[in-house]
Coordinates of C-alpha atoms in Angstrom, one line a residue:
Chain G
M1 CA 0.1 17.8 32.7
S2 CA 0.0 15.0 30.1
G3 CA -1.5 17.6 27.6
L4 CA 1.5 19.8 28.0
L5 CA 3.9 16.8 27.6
V6 CA 2.2 15.8 24.4
T7 CA 2.2 19.3 22.9
L8 CA 5.7 20.4 23.9
P9 CA 7.6 18.5 21.2
L10 CA 5.5 20.4 18.7
I11 CA 5.4 23.8 20.4
L12 CA 9.1 24.1 21.4
P13 CA 10.5 23.8 17.8
I14 CA 7.8 26.1 16.3
V15 CA 8.4 28.8 19.0
G16 CA 12.2 28.3 18.7
A17 CA 12.1 28.7 14.9
L18 CA 10.1 31.9 15.2
V19 CA 12.3 33.4 17.8
C20 CA 15.4 32.4 15.9
L21 CA 14.2 34.4 12.8
F22 CA 14.5 37.6 14.9
L23 CA 17.9 36.9 16.4
P24 CA 21.2 38.2 14.9
A25 CA 23.0 35.5 12.8
R26 CA 25.8 35.2 15.5
A27 CA 23.4 34.2 18.3
R28 CA 21.4 31.7 16.2
P29 CA 23.6 28.6 16.7
W30 CA 23.7 29.0 20.5
F31 CA 20.0 29.6 20.6
G32 CA 19.3 26.7 18.2
L33 CA 21.4 24.3 20.2
A34 CA 19.7 25.3 23.4
A35 CA 16.3 24.8 21.7
S36 CA 17.4 21.4 20.4
L37 CA 18.4 20.4 24.0
A38 CA 15.1 21.6 25.3
I39 CA 13.2 19.6 22.6
T40 CA 15.3 16.5 23.4
L41 CA 14.5 16.8 27.1
A42 CA 10.8 17.3 26.3
V43 CA 10.8 14.2 24.1
L44 CA 12.6 12.2 26.9
A45 CA 10.0 13.2 29.4
L46 CA 7.2 12.3 27.1
A47 CA 8.8 8.9 26.4
R48 CA 9.1 8.3 30.2
A49 CA 5.5 9.2 30.7
T50 CA 4.5 6.8 27.9
V51 CA 6.4 4.0 29.4
L52 CA 4.9 4.5 32.8
S53 CA 1.2 5.1 31.8
G54 CA 0.8 3.7 28.2
E55 CA -0.7 5.6 25.3
L56 CA -1.3 9.4 25.8
T57 CA -3.8 11.5 23.9
H58 CA -4.6 15.2 23.9
S59 CA -7.3 17.1 22.1
L60 CA -6.0 20.5 21.1
G61 CA -8.0 23.3 22.6
G62 CA -10.2 20.9 24.4
W63 CA -12.2 20.0 21.2
A64 CA -12.6 16.2 20.9
P65 CA -12.6 14.5 17.5
P66 CA -14.4 14.4 15.1
L67 CA -14.7 18.2 15.3
G68 CA -11.3 18.9 17.0
I69 CA -7.8 17.7 16.2
A70 CA -6.3 15.1 18.5
L71 CA -2.6 14.3 19.2
R72 CA -1.7 10.9 20.3
V73 CA 1.6 9.3 21.4
D74 CA 2.2 5.6 21.6
G75 CA 5.4 3.5 21.6
L76 CA 5.9 3.8 17.8
A77 CA 5.6 7.6 17.9
C78 CA 8.0 7.7 20.9
V79 CA 10.6 5.7 19.0
F80 CA 10.5 8.1 16.1
L81 CA 10.5 11.2 18.3
L82 CA 13.5 9.9 20.1
L83 CA 15.3 9.0 16.8
T84 CA 14.8 12.6 15.6
A85 CA 16.0 14.1 18.8
F86 CA 19.1 11.9 19.2
V87 CA 20.1 12.3 15.5
G88 CA 19.2 16.0 15.5
L89 CA 21.3 16.9 18.4
P90 CA 24.7 15.8 17.1
V91 CA 23.9 17.0 13.6
G92 CA 23.0 20.4 15.2
V93 CA 26.4 20.6 16.9
Y94 CA 28.1 19.7 13.6
A95 CA 26.0 22.3 11.8
A96 CA 26.8 25.1 14.3
K97 CA 30.5 24.6 13.7
Y98 CA 30.3 23.8 10.0
F99 CA 28.4 26.9 9.0
A100 CA 30.8 29.0 11.1
L101 CA 33.8 27.9 9.0
P102 CA 35.0 30.8 6.9
A103 CA 34.8 28.9 3.6
E104 CA 31.2 27.8 4.3
A105 CA 29.8 31.0 5.8
K106 CA 28.6 32.3 2.5
G107 CA 25.2 31.5 1.0
E108 CA 22.2 31.7 3.2
A109 CA 23.7 29.6 6.0
F110 CA 22.2 31.9 8.7
L111 CA 18.8 30.5 7.7
F112 CA 19.8 27.0 8.8
W113 CA 18.5 27.2 12.3
P114 CA 15.0 28.6 11.8
L115 CA 14.4 26.1 8.9
W116 CA 15.8 23.1 10.8
L117 CA 13.6 23.9 13.8
F118 CA 10.5 24.2 11.5
L119 CA 11.5 20.9 9.9
W120 CA 11.8 19.3 13.3
A121 CA 8.4 20.7 14.3
A122 CA 6.9 19.2 11.1
M123 CA 8.4 15.7 11.8
N124 CA 7.2 15.7 15.4
G125 CA 3.8 16.8 14.1
I126 CA 3.7 13.8 11.8
Y127 CA 4.6 11.5 14.7
L128 CA 1.9 13.0 17.0
S129 CA -1.0 13.8 14.7
V130 CA -3.9 11.4 14.3
D131 CA -5.9 13.5 11.8
L132 CA -5.5 13.0 8.1
F133 CA -5.9 16.7 7.1
N134 CA -3.6 17.9 9.9
L135 CA -1.1 15.4 8.6
Y136 CA -1.4 17.0 5.1
V137 CA -0.5 20.4 6.6
V138 CA 2.5 19.1 8.4
I139 CA 3.6 17.1 5.4
E140 CA 3.6 20.4 3.4
V141 CA 5.6 22.1 6.1
L142 CA 8.0 19.2 6.1
G143 CA 8.4 19.3 2.3
I144 CA 8.9 23.1 2.0
S145 CA 11.3 23.4 4.9
A146 CA 13.3 20.4 3.7
V147 CA 13.7 21.9 0.2
A148 CA 14.6 25.3 1.6
L149 CA 17.3 23.6 3.7
A150 CA 18.6 21.6 0.7
I151 CA 19.2 24.7 -1.4
L152 CA 20.9 26.7 1.4
S153 CA 24.3 26.6 -0.2
G154 CA 23.0 28.4 -3.3
R155 CA 25.1 26.3 -5.7
P156 CA 23.4 25.6 -9.1
A157 CA 23.5 21.9 -8.5
A158 CA 21.7 22.3 -5.2
L159 CA 19.1 24.7 -6.7
L160 CA 18.3 22.2 -9.5
G161 CA 18.2 19.3 -7.1
G162 CA 16.0 21.3 -4.8
L163 CA 13.4 22.2 -7.5
R164 CA 13.2 18.6 -8.6
Y165 CA 12.7 17.7 -4.9
L166 CA 10.0 20.4 -4.5
L167 CA 8.1 19.3 -7.5
A168 CA 8.2 15.6 -6.4
A169 CA 7.1 16.6 -2.9
L170 CA 4.2 18.7 -4.3
V171 CA 3.0 15.8 -6.5
G172 CA 3.2 13.5 -3.5
S173 CA 1.2 15.7 -1.2
M174 CA -1.4 16.5 -3.8
A175 CA -2.0 12.8 -4.5
Y176 CA -2.3 12.4 -0.7
L177 CA -4.8 15.2 -0.5
L178 CA -6.9 13.8 -3.2
G179 CA -7.0 10.5 -1.3
V180 CA -8.0 12.4 1.9
A181 CA -10.8 14.1 0.0
L182 CA -12.1 10.7 -1.1
I183 CA -11.9 9.3 2.4
Y184 CA -13.8 12.3 3.8
G185 CA -16.4 12.0 1.1
S186 CA -17.0 8.3 2.0
F187 CA -16.7 8.3 5.8
G188 CA -17.2 11.9 6.9
T189 CA -14.3 11.9 9.3
L190 CA -10.5 12.4 9.3
D191 CA -9.6 11.0 12.7
L192 CA -7.4 7.9 12.3
T193 CA -8.9 6.1 15.2
L194 CA -12.5 6.6 14.0
L195 CA -11.5 5.7 10.4
G196 CA -9.8 2.5 11.6
A197 CA -13.2 1.2 12.6
L198 CA -14.9 2.4 9.3
A199 CA -12.5 1.5 6.5
D200 CA -13.9 -1.2 4.3
T201 CA -12.9 -3.0 1.1
G202 CA -15.0 -0.8 -1.3
F203 CA -13.7 0.7 -4.5
T204 CA -13.5 4.2 -3.2
T205 CA -11.5 3.2 -0.1
R206 CA -9.1 1.2 -2.4
L207 CA -8.7 4.1 -4.7
A208 CA -8.1 6.5 -1.7
L209 CA -5.6 4.1 -0.2
S210 CA -3.7 3.8 -3.5
L211 CA -3.6 7.6 -3.9
I212 CA -2.4 8.2 -0.3
L213 CA 0.1 5.4 -0.6
T214 CA 1.6 6.6 -3.9
G215 CA 1.8 10.1 -2.6
L216 CA 3.7 9.0 0.5
L217 CA 5.9 6.6 -1.5
V218 CA 7.1 9.5 -3.7
K219 CA 8.1 11.3 -0.5
T220 CA 9.8 8.2 1.0
A221 CA 11.7 7.7 -2.3
L222 CA 10.8 4.1 -2.8
F223 CA 12.0 2.6 -6.1
P224 CA 10.9 3.6 -8.8
L225 CA 9.8 6.9 -7.3
H226 CA 13.2 7.7 -5.9
F227 CA 14.4 9.7 -9.0
W228 CA 14.6 13.0 -7.1
L229 CA 16.5 11.8 -4.1
P230 CA 20.1 11.4 -5.1
S231 CA 20.5 14.8 -6.7
A232 CA 18.8 16.6 -3.8
H233 CA 20.5 14.7 -1.0
A234 CA 24.0 14.8 -2.5
S235 CA 24.0 18.5 -3.4
A236 CA 23.0 19.8 0.0
D237 CA 25.4 20.8 2.7
P238 CA 26.6 17.8 4.8
P239 CA 24.5 18.5 8.0
V240 CA 21.4 19.0 5.8
S241 CA 22.1 15.9 3.8
A242 CA 22.3 14.0 7.0
I243 CA 19.0 15.3 8.2
L244 CA 17.2 14.7 4.8
S245 CA 18.6 11.2 4.4
S246 CA 18.3 9.9 7.9
L247 CA 15.2 11.6 9.2
V248 CA 13.0 13.2 6.6
V249 CA 12.4 10.0 4.5
K250 CA 11.5 8.2 7.8
A251 CA 8.7 10.7 8.5
S252 CA 6.7 9.7 5.5
F253 CA 7.6 6.0 6.1
Y254 CA 6.2 6.3 9.6
L255 CA 3.0 7.7 8.2
I256 CA 2.7 4.8 5.7
L257 CA 3.3 2.4 8.6
R258 CA 0.8 4.2 10.8
L259 CA -2.0 4.2 8.2
W260 CA -1.2 0.6 7.2
V261 CA -1.8 -0.9 10.6
D262 CA -4.2 1.6 12.2
V263 CA -6.5 2.6 9.4
F264 CA -6.4 0.4 6.3
D265 CA -5.9 -3.0 7.9
A266 CA -9.3 -4.1 6.6
T267 CA -8.6 -2.8 3.1
L268 CA -5.3 -4.4 2.5
T269 CA -4.7 -7.7 0.8
Y270 CA -1.9 -10.2 0.5
A271 CA -1.2 -8.9 -3.1
I272 CA -0.8 -5.2 -2.0
G273 CA 1.6 -6.4 0.7
Q274 CA 3.6 -8.5 -1.7
A275 CA 3.8 -5.6 -4.2
M276 CA 5.2 -3.2 -1.5
G277 CA 7.7 -5.9 -0.6
A278 CA 8.7 -6.4 -4.2
L279 CA 9.3 -2.7 -4.7
G280 CA 11.3 -2.7 -1.5
A281 CA 13.4 -5.7 -2.7
V282 CA 14.1 -4.1 -6.0
A283 CA 15.1 -0.8 -4.2
V284 CA 17.5 -2.7 -2.0
V285 CA 19.3 -4.2 -4.9
W286 CA 19.1 -1.2 -7.3
G287 CA 20.0 1.5 -4.8
S288 CA 23.0 -0.5 -3.4
Y289 CA 24.2 -1.4 -6.9
Q290 CA 24.0 2.3 -8.0
A291 CA 25.9 3.3 -4.8
L292 CA 28.6 0.8 -5.8
R293 CA 28.9 2.5 -9.2
Q294 CA 29.3 6.2 -8.0
K295 CA 32.6 8.0 -8.3
S296 CA 31.4 10.8 -6.0
L297 CA 31.3 10.2 -2.3
K298 CA 28.1 12.1 -1.6
L299 CA 26.2 10.5 -4.5
M300 CA 27.3 7.1 -3.2
V301 CA 25.9 7.8 0.2
A302 CA 22.7 9.2 -1.3
H303 CA 22.1 6.2 -3.5
S304 CA 22.8 4.0 -0.5
T305 CA 19.7 5.7 1.1
V306 CA 17.6 4.4 -1.8
G307 CA 18.7 0.9 -1.0
Q308 CA 18.3 1.1 2.7
V309 CA 14.8 2.6 2.4
G310 CA 14.0 -0.6 0.4
Y311 CA 14.6 -2.7 3.5
L312 CA 12.0 -0.8 5.4
F313 CA 9.3 -1.9 2.9
L314 CA 10.1 -5.6 3.4
L315 CA 8.2 -5.2 6.6
F316 CA 4.8 -4.8 4.8
P317 CA 4.4 -8.2 3.1
L318 CA 5.4 -9.8 6.4
I319 CA 2.9 -8.0 8.6
T320 CA 0.1 -8.1 6.0
V321 CA -0.5 -11.9 6.5
A322 CA -2.1 -10.9 9.7
Y323 CA -5.2 -9.8 7.8
E324 CA -5.4 -13.1 5.9
G325 CA -6.5 -15.0 9.0
L326 CA -3.1 -15.8 10.3
G327 CA -3.6 -13.1 13.0
D328 CA -1.5 -14.5 15.9
S329 CA 1.7 -15.7 14.4
P330 CA 4.9 -15.0 16.4
W331 CA 6.8 -13.8 13.3
L332 CA 4.6 -10.7 13.2
V333 CA 6.5 -9.3 16.1
H334 CA 9.8 -10.0 14.5
A335 CA 8.8 -8.3 11.3
W336 CA 7.3 -5.3 13.1
T337 CA 10.4 -4.7 15.3
G338 CA 12.8 -5.6 12.5
G339 CA 11.3 -2.9 10.3
I340 CA 11.3 -0.3 13.0
Y341 CA 14.8 -1.2 14.0
Q342 CA 15.9 -0.7 10.4
A343 CA 14.5 2.8 10.5
L344 CA 16.5 3.5 13.7
A345 CA 19.7 1.9 12.6
H346 CA 19.7 3.6 9.2
G347 CA 18.9 6.9 10.9
F348 CA 22.0 6.9 13.0
A349 CA 24.3 5.2 10.4
K350 CA 23.3 7.4 7.5
A351 CA 23.7 10.6 9.5
A352 CA 27.1 9.5 10.6
M353 CA 28.1 8.6 7.1
F354 CA 27.0 11.9 5.6
L355 CA 28.8 13.9 8.3
A356 CA 31.9 11.8 7.8
V357 CA 31.9 12.2 4.1
G358 CA 31.3 16.0 4.6
I359 CA 34.5 16.0 6.7
F360 CA 36.4 14.2 3.9
V361 CA 35.2 16.7 1.4
L362 CA 36.0 19.6 3.6
A363 CA 39.5 18.3 4.2
T364 CA 40.5 17.4 0.7
G365 CA 38.4 19.9 -1.2
T366 CA 37.0 17.3 -3.6
D367 CA 34.2 14.8 -3.7
D368 CA 36.1 12.1 -5.5
R369 CA 36.1 8.6 -4.1
E370 CA 39.8 8.2 -4.8
S371 CA 40.8 11.4 -3.0
I372 CA 40.6 9.9 0.5
V373 CA 43.8 7.9 0.4
N374 CA 45.3 7.2 3.8
M375 CA 42.4 8.9 5.7
V376 CA 42.9 6.3 8.4
G377 CA 46.2 7.9 9.2
R378 CA 45.2 11.5 8.6
L379 CA 41.7 11.6 10.0
P380 CA 41.4 8.4 12.0
M381 CA 38.3 9.5 14.0
T382 CA 36.3 10.3 11.0
T383 CA 37.3 7.1 9.2
F384 CA 36.3 5.2 12.3
A385 CA 32.9 6.9 12.3
F386 CA 32.5 6.0 8.6
A387 CA 33.4 2.4 9.3
L388 CA 31.0 2.1 12.2
A389 CA 28.2 3.5 10.1
G390 CA 29.1 1.0 7.3
V391 CA 29.1 -1.9 9.7
S392 CA 25.5 -1.0 10.7
L393 CA 24.4 -0.5 7.1
I394 CA 25.8 -3.9 6.0
G395 CA 24.2 -5.5 9.1
L396 CA 27.2 -7.0 10.7
P397 CA 26.8 -7.9 14.4
P398 CA 26.6 -6.4 16.9
S399 CA 25.2 -3.2 15.3
G400 CA 21.6 -1.9 15.1
G401 CA 21.5 -2.9 11.4
F402 CA 22.3 -6.5 12.4
V403 CA 19.3 -6.7 14.8
A404 CA 17.1 -5.2 12.1
K405 CA 18.1 -7.5 9.3
W406 CA 18.3 -10.6 11.6
M407 CA 14.7 -10.0 12.7
L408 CA 13.5 -9.4 9.1
L409 CA 15.2 -12.7 8.0
K410 CA 13.7 -14.6 10.9
A411 CA 10.3 -13.3 10.0
A412 CA 10.7 -14.1 6.3
F413 CA 11.7 -17.7 7.1
S414 CA 9.1 -18.4 9.8
S415 CA 6.3 -16.9 7.8
G416 CA 7.2 -19.1 4.8
Q417 CA 7.9 -16.0 2.7
W418 CA 11.5 -17.2 2.2
W419 CA 11.8 -15.2 -1.1
W420 CA 12.6 -12.0 0.8
A421 CA 15.7 -13.6 2.5
P422 CA 18.0 -13.6 -0.6
M423 CA 17.1 -10.0 -1.2
V424 CA 18.2 -9.0 2.3
L425 CA 21.4 -10.9 1.9
W426 CA 22.1 -9.6 -1.7
G427 CA 21.6 -6.1 -0.4
S428 CA 24.0 -6.7 2.4
F429 CA 26.7 -8.0 0.0
L430 CA 26.3 -5.0 -2.3
T431 CA 26.5 -2.6 0.7
A432 CA 29.6 -4.4 1.9
G433 CA 31.0 -3.8 -1.6
Y434 CA 30.7 0.0 -1.5
V435 CA 31.6 0.3 2.2
F436 CA 34.8 -1.7 1.8
M437 CA 35.6 0.0 -1.5
I438 CA 35.8 3.3 0.5
L439 CA 37.7 1.7 3.3
R440 CA 40.2 0.2 0.9
V441 CA 41.0 3.7 -0.4
A442 CA 41.0 5.1 3.1
F443 CA 43.6 2.5 4.2
A444 CA 45.8 2.8 1.1
P445 CA 49.2 4.5 1.8
S446 CA 49.5 8.1 0.7
R447 CA 51.3 8.6 -2.6
G448 CA 52.2 12.3 -2.4
S449 CA 52.3 14.6 0.6
D450 CA 49.1 16.4 -0.2
R451 CA 48.1 18.5 2.7
L452 CA 44.6 18.5 4.2
R453 CA 42.7 21.6 5.2
P454 CA 42.3 21.6 9.0
V455 CA 39.1 20.1 10.3
P456 CA 37.6 21.2 13.7
R457 CA 37.5 18.4 16.2
V458 CA 33.9 19.1 17.0
L459 CA 32.9 18.0 13.5
E460 CA 34.7 14.7 13.9
A461 CA 33.2 14.1 17.4
A462 CA 29.7 14.6 16.1
A463 CA 30.2 12.1 13.3
L464 CA 31.7 9.6 15.7
A465 CA 28.9 10.0 18.2
L466 CA 26.3 9.1 15.6
G467 CA 28.5 6.2 14.4
I468 CA 28.7 4.9 17.9
G469 CA 24.9 5.4 18.2
A470 CA 24.4 3.1 15.2
I471 CA 26.3 0.3 17.0
L472 CA 25.0 1.0 20.5
I473 CA 21.3 0.6 19.6
G474 CA 22.2 -3.0 18.8
F475 CA 23.1 -3.4 22.5
R476 CA 20.2 -1.6 24.0
A477 CA 17.7 -3.7 22.2
E478 CA 15.7 -4.6 25.3
E479 CA 14.8 -1.0 26.2
I480 CA 13.9 -0.1 22.7
L481 CA 11.7 -3.2 22.3
T482 CA 9.9 -2.3 25.5
L483 CA 9.1 1.1 24.0
I484 CA 8.0 -0.3 20.6
D485 CA 5.6 -2.7 22.3
I486 CA 3.5 0.1 24.0
E487 CA 0.2 0.0 22.1
S488 CA 1.8 -1.9 19.2
P489 CA -0.7 -3.8 17.1
F490 CA 1.2 -7.0 17.6
A491 CA 2.3 -6.4 21.3
D492 CA 0.2 -9.1 22.9
L493 CA 1.3 -11.9 20.5
V494 CA 4.6 -13.1 21.9
D495 CA 7.5 -11.8 23.9
P496 CA 10.1 -11.1 21.1
N497 CA 12.9 -11.9 23.5
E498 CA 11.8 -15.5 23.7
G499 CA 12.7 -15.9 20.1
G500 CA 16.4 -15.4 20.9
I501 CA 17.1 -12.2 19.1
S502 CA 19.5 -11.0 21.7
P503 CA 22.8 -10.5 19.9
Chain P
M1 CA -26.2 2.6 -10.5
S2 CA -27.4 6.0 -11.6
V3 CA -25.0 8.8 -12.4
E4 CA -25.2 11.6 -9.8
T5 CA -23.9 15.1 -9.7
H6 CA -21.3 14.0 -7.2
D7 CA -20.0 11.3 -9.6
I8 CA -19.6 13.9 -12.3
Y9 CA -17.4 16.1 -10.0
M10 CA -15.4 13.0 -9.0
V11 CA -14.7 12.1 -12.6
A12 CA -13.9 15.7 -13.4
A13 CA -11.4 15.9 -10.5
G14 CA -9.8 12.7 -11.7
L15 CA -9.4 14.1 -15.2
V16 CA -7.9 17.4 -14.0
F17 CA -5.6 15.4 -11.8
A18 CA -4.5 13.3 -14.7
V19 CA -3.8 16.4 -16.8
G20 CA -1.8 17.9 -14.0
L21 CA 0.2 14.7 -13.6
G22 CA 0.9 14.5 -17.3
G23 CA 2.0 18.2 -17.2
V24 CA 4.5 17.6 -14.3
F25 CA 6.2 14.7 -16.0
L26 CA 5.9 15.6 -19.7
C27 CA 6.4 19.4 -19.8
R28 CA 10.0 20.5 -19.8
H29 CA 9.7 24.1 -18.8
F30 CA 9.9 24.8 -15.1
F31 CA 6.9 27.2 -15.3
R32 CA 4.7 24.6 -17.0
K33 CA 5.7 22.0 -14.4
I34 CA 4.8 24.4 -11.6
I35 CA 1.4 25.3 -13.2
A36 CA 0.8 21.5 -13.5
T37 CA 1.2 21.1 -9.7
K38 CA -1.4 23.8 -9.3
M39 CA -3.8 21.7 -11.4
L40 CA -3.2 18.7 -9.1
G41 CA -4.2 21.0 -6.2
A42 CA -7.2 22.2 -8.1
A43 CA -8.4 18.6 -8.6
A44 CA -8.1 17.9 -4.9
F45 CA -10.0 21.1 -4.0
L46 CA -12.7 20.4 -6.5
L47 CA -13.3 17.0 -5.0
L48 CA -13.3 18.4 -1.5
V49 CA -15.8 21.1 -2.3
S50 CA -18.1 18.5 -4.1
V51 CA -18.1 16.2 -1.1
S52 CA -19.3 19.0 1.2
R53 CA -22.8 18.7 -0.2
R54 CA -23.5 15.2 -1.4
D55 CA -27.2 15.3 -0.6
A56 CA -29.1 18.3 -1.9
L57 CA -31.5 18.2 1.1
D58 CA -28.8 18.6 3.7
A59 CA -27.0 21.8 4.6
P60 CA -23.5 21.9 3.2
D61 CA -20.8 20.5 5.5
P62 CA -18.4 23.3 6.4
V63 CA -15.4 21.1 7.2
P64 CA -14.3 20.5 3.6
H65 CA -14.5 24.3 2.9
A66 CA -12.2 24.9 5.8
M67 CA -9.8 22.3 4.4
V68 CA -9.9 23.9 0.9
I69 CA -9.1 27.3 2.4
T70 CA -6.2 25.8 4.3
G71 CA -5.1 23.9 1.3
I72 CA -5.2 27.0 -0.9
V73 CA -3.0 28.9 1.5
V74 CA -0.5 26.0 1.6
A75 CA -0.5 25.6 -2.1
V76 CA 0.0 29.4 -2.8
S77 CA 3.1 29.4 -0.5
A78 CA 4.4 26.3 -2.1
S79 CA 4.0 27.7 -5.6
A80 CA 5.5 31.0 -4.6
F81 CA 8.5 29.1 -3.3
A82 CA 8.8 27.0 -6.5
L83 CA 8.5 30.1 -8.7
A84 CA 11.2 31.9 -6.7
L85 CA 13.4 28.9 -7.0
A86 CA 12.9 28.6 -10.7
R87 CA 13.7 32.3 -11.2
R88 CA 16.9 31.9 -9.1
I89 CA 18.0 28.9 -11.2
R90 CA 17.4 31.0 -14.4
A91 CA 19.4 33.9 -13.0
E92 CA 22.3 31.7 -11.9
T93 CA 22.5 29.2 -14.8
G94 CA 20.2 30.6 -17.6
Q95 CA 18.3 27.2 -17.5
S96 CA 14.6 26.9 -17.6
T97 CA 14.4 23.1 -18.0
F98 CA 16.1 20.2 -16.4
E99 CA 18.8 18.8 -18.7
E100 CA 20.4 15.4 -18.8
G101 CA 23.4 15.3 -16.5
D102 CA 22.0 18.0 -14.2
A103 CA 22.5 15.7 -11.3
P104 CA 25.7 16.7 -9.5

């Protein structure tokens, strides 16, 4: 029974994608939405089972590692599976309506559903796999289906952005594969659990670690390896941009986190942690500053992703002190949950923001920042969704982004690494800058009587649902923290609720 | 430390990887960039094949061979996709290189 539960989040999207390929274009959205609902229910059932009985593992085909390939689900995997499902569902509803609009029906839009389900399968595969080579295969599936989605519109800008994305993704996965080859050469196994006990501080392990890390950093678009992200994310169709920015970069981040704490904890040093944090801090400031400078709405949101991804990496210097003999310090839990919360909050907020900007572009026909005058009067629901997402990105209470940044700040101060704190705050100021710049225009009174193209209500509702999600996860902190703690490397240190994080 | 056959393969893989990396970033033409990603793959496969038989007395380990075969299939599909995409860009815009200001 538990074997079926663990494999369903993988099997359902793959089967769904294959079936979808053979369906007529008109039936695909309905089938795709039904499949999305089924995957979401499967993930919920899996999360429930994990909460009740702790970590679940399953060996595919009954072959145990090191020969076979194992799947494993713990609290961290559950959190990311749930994030993917709960962002994927509203984005799917939006996509079903968006691609049915007469103006957008051209291009290869009928391929959206099979590709999105393949992409979903790849993401779930990353969250469930515990085998380095199996992970390589799903990373490639992830990269190829993500690029194919990004170029669906067929516009030249999207094609060029897509090729740049594909080349970056290939460089990243090849660096990863070279690292995997070194690991296999040294230790003779690919299973993450077995490797965790073997990894040492030798030269080969260090080299393998740096190749794997660099490969994954390219895919996560951490500064200065983010060069491909803005053009690819901004040129795609809005539902695709939302998926790429809020979910796909999280998949490779998850893998870095997983390898960092489960496999290479003996190989890491204080300096590597500080270097990751420094890149993250520069990304926060650089990405947010670039977002502030953009005239195009979609490019602004894409650059904002570069900045928000930076916050995720502030987690690494804070948890790496654990390996320097400070193993049971309470701030580790704050750093750990803060980093994961940032992934969740950004997931919801960025999807909401891309969908909202997509609606603005649809309604006005241009991507110019100054074209959205008086949106608060003309499209109040969408403007509200944008504002909610902005509140979470800035980190204002009581949003999910607030919980994330609060915990990161707390961990920075109590661990004595105070130098990360000004970076968090500086990033928030810059983010507030570009969010309020958009809202200023949206609240400005209309000069002429320029008419908007009609926007289906379903699109607005999907954006708003995600915006509300970005705020709501700030209120449901306790349930999410319970889930994160299952089999977490820092779970038994201290109860995070004692530290007074409740907003 | 004596130099063994395995070390030679490892250094060779490193060199091929470096050439590929240089190609991806320094060559301007799409086709050259795509070929350069193939060299990155070749480096990884070379290393994988060489680790399958580190000790001449042992039978070769089949697992890296299986990985290389899987890897080749994945790499072929990825390059086919990249080539199709490059051709489509050429057909639509006449471009074979990235140009400044391509970003939308």
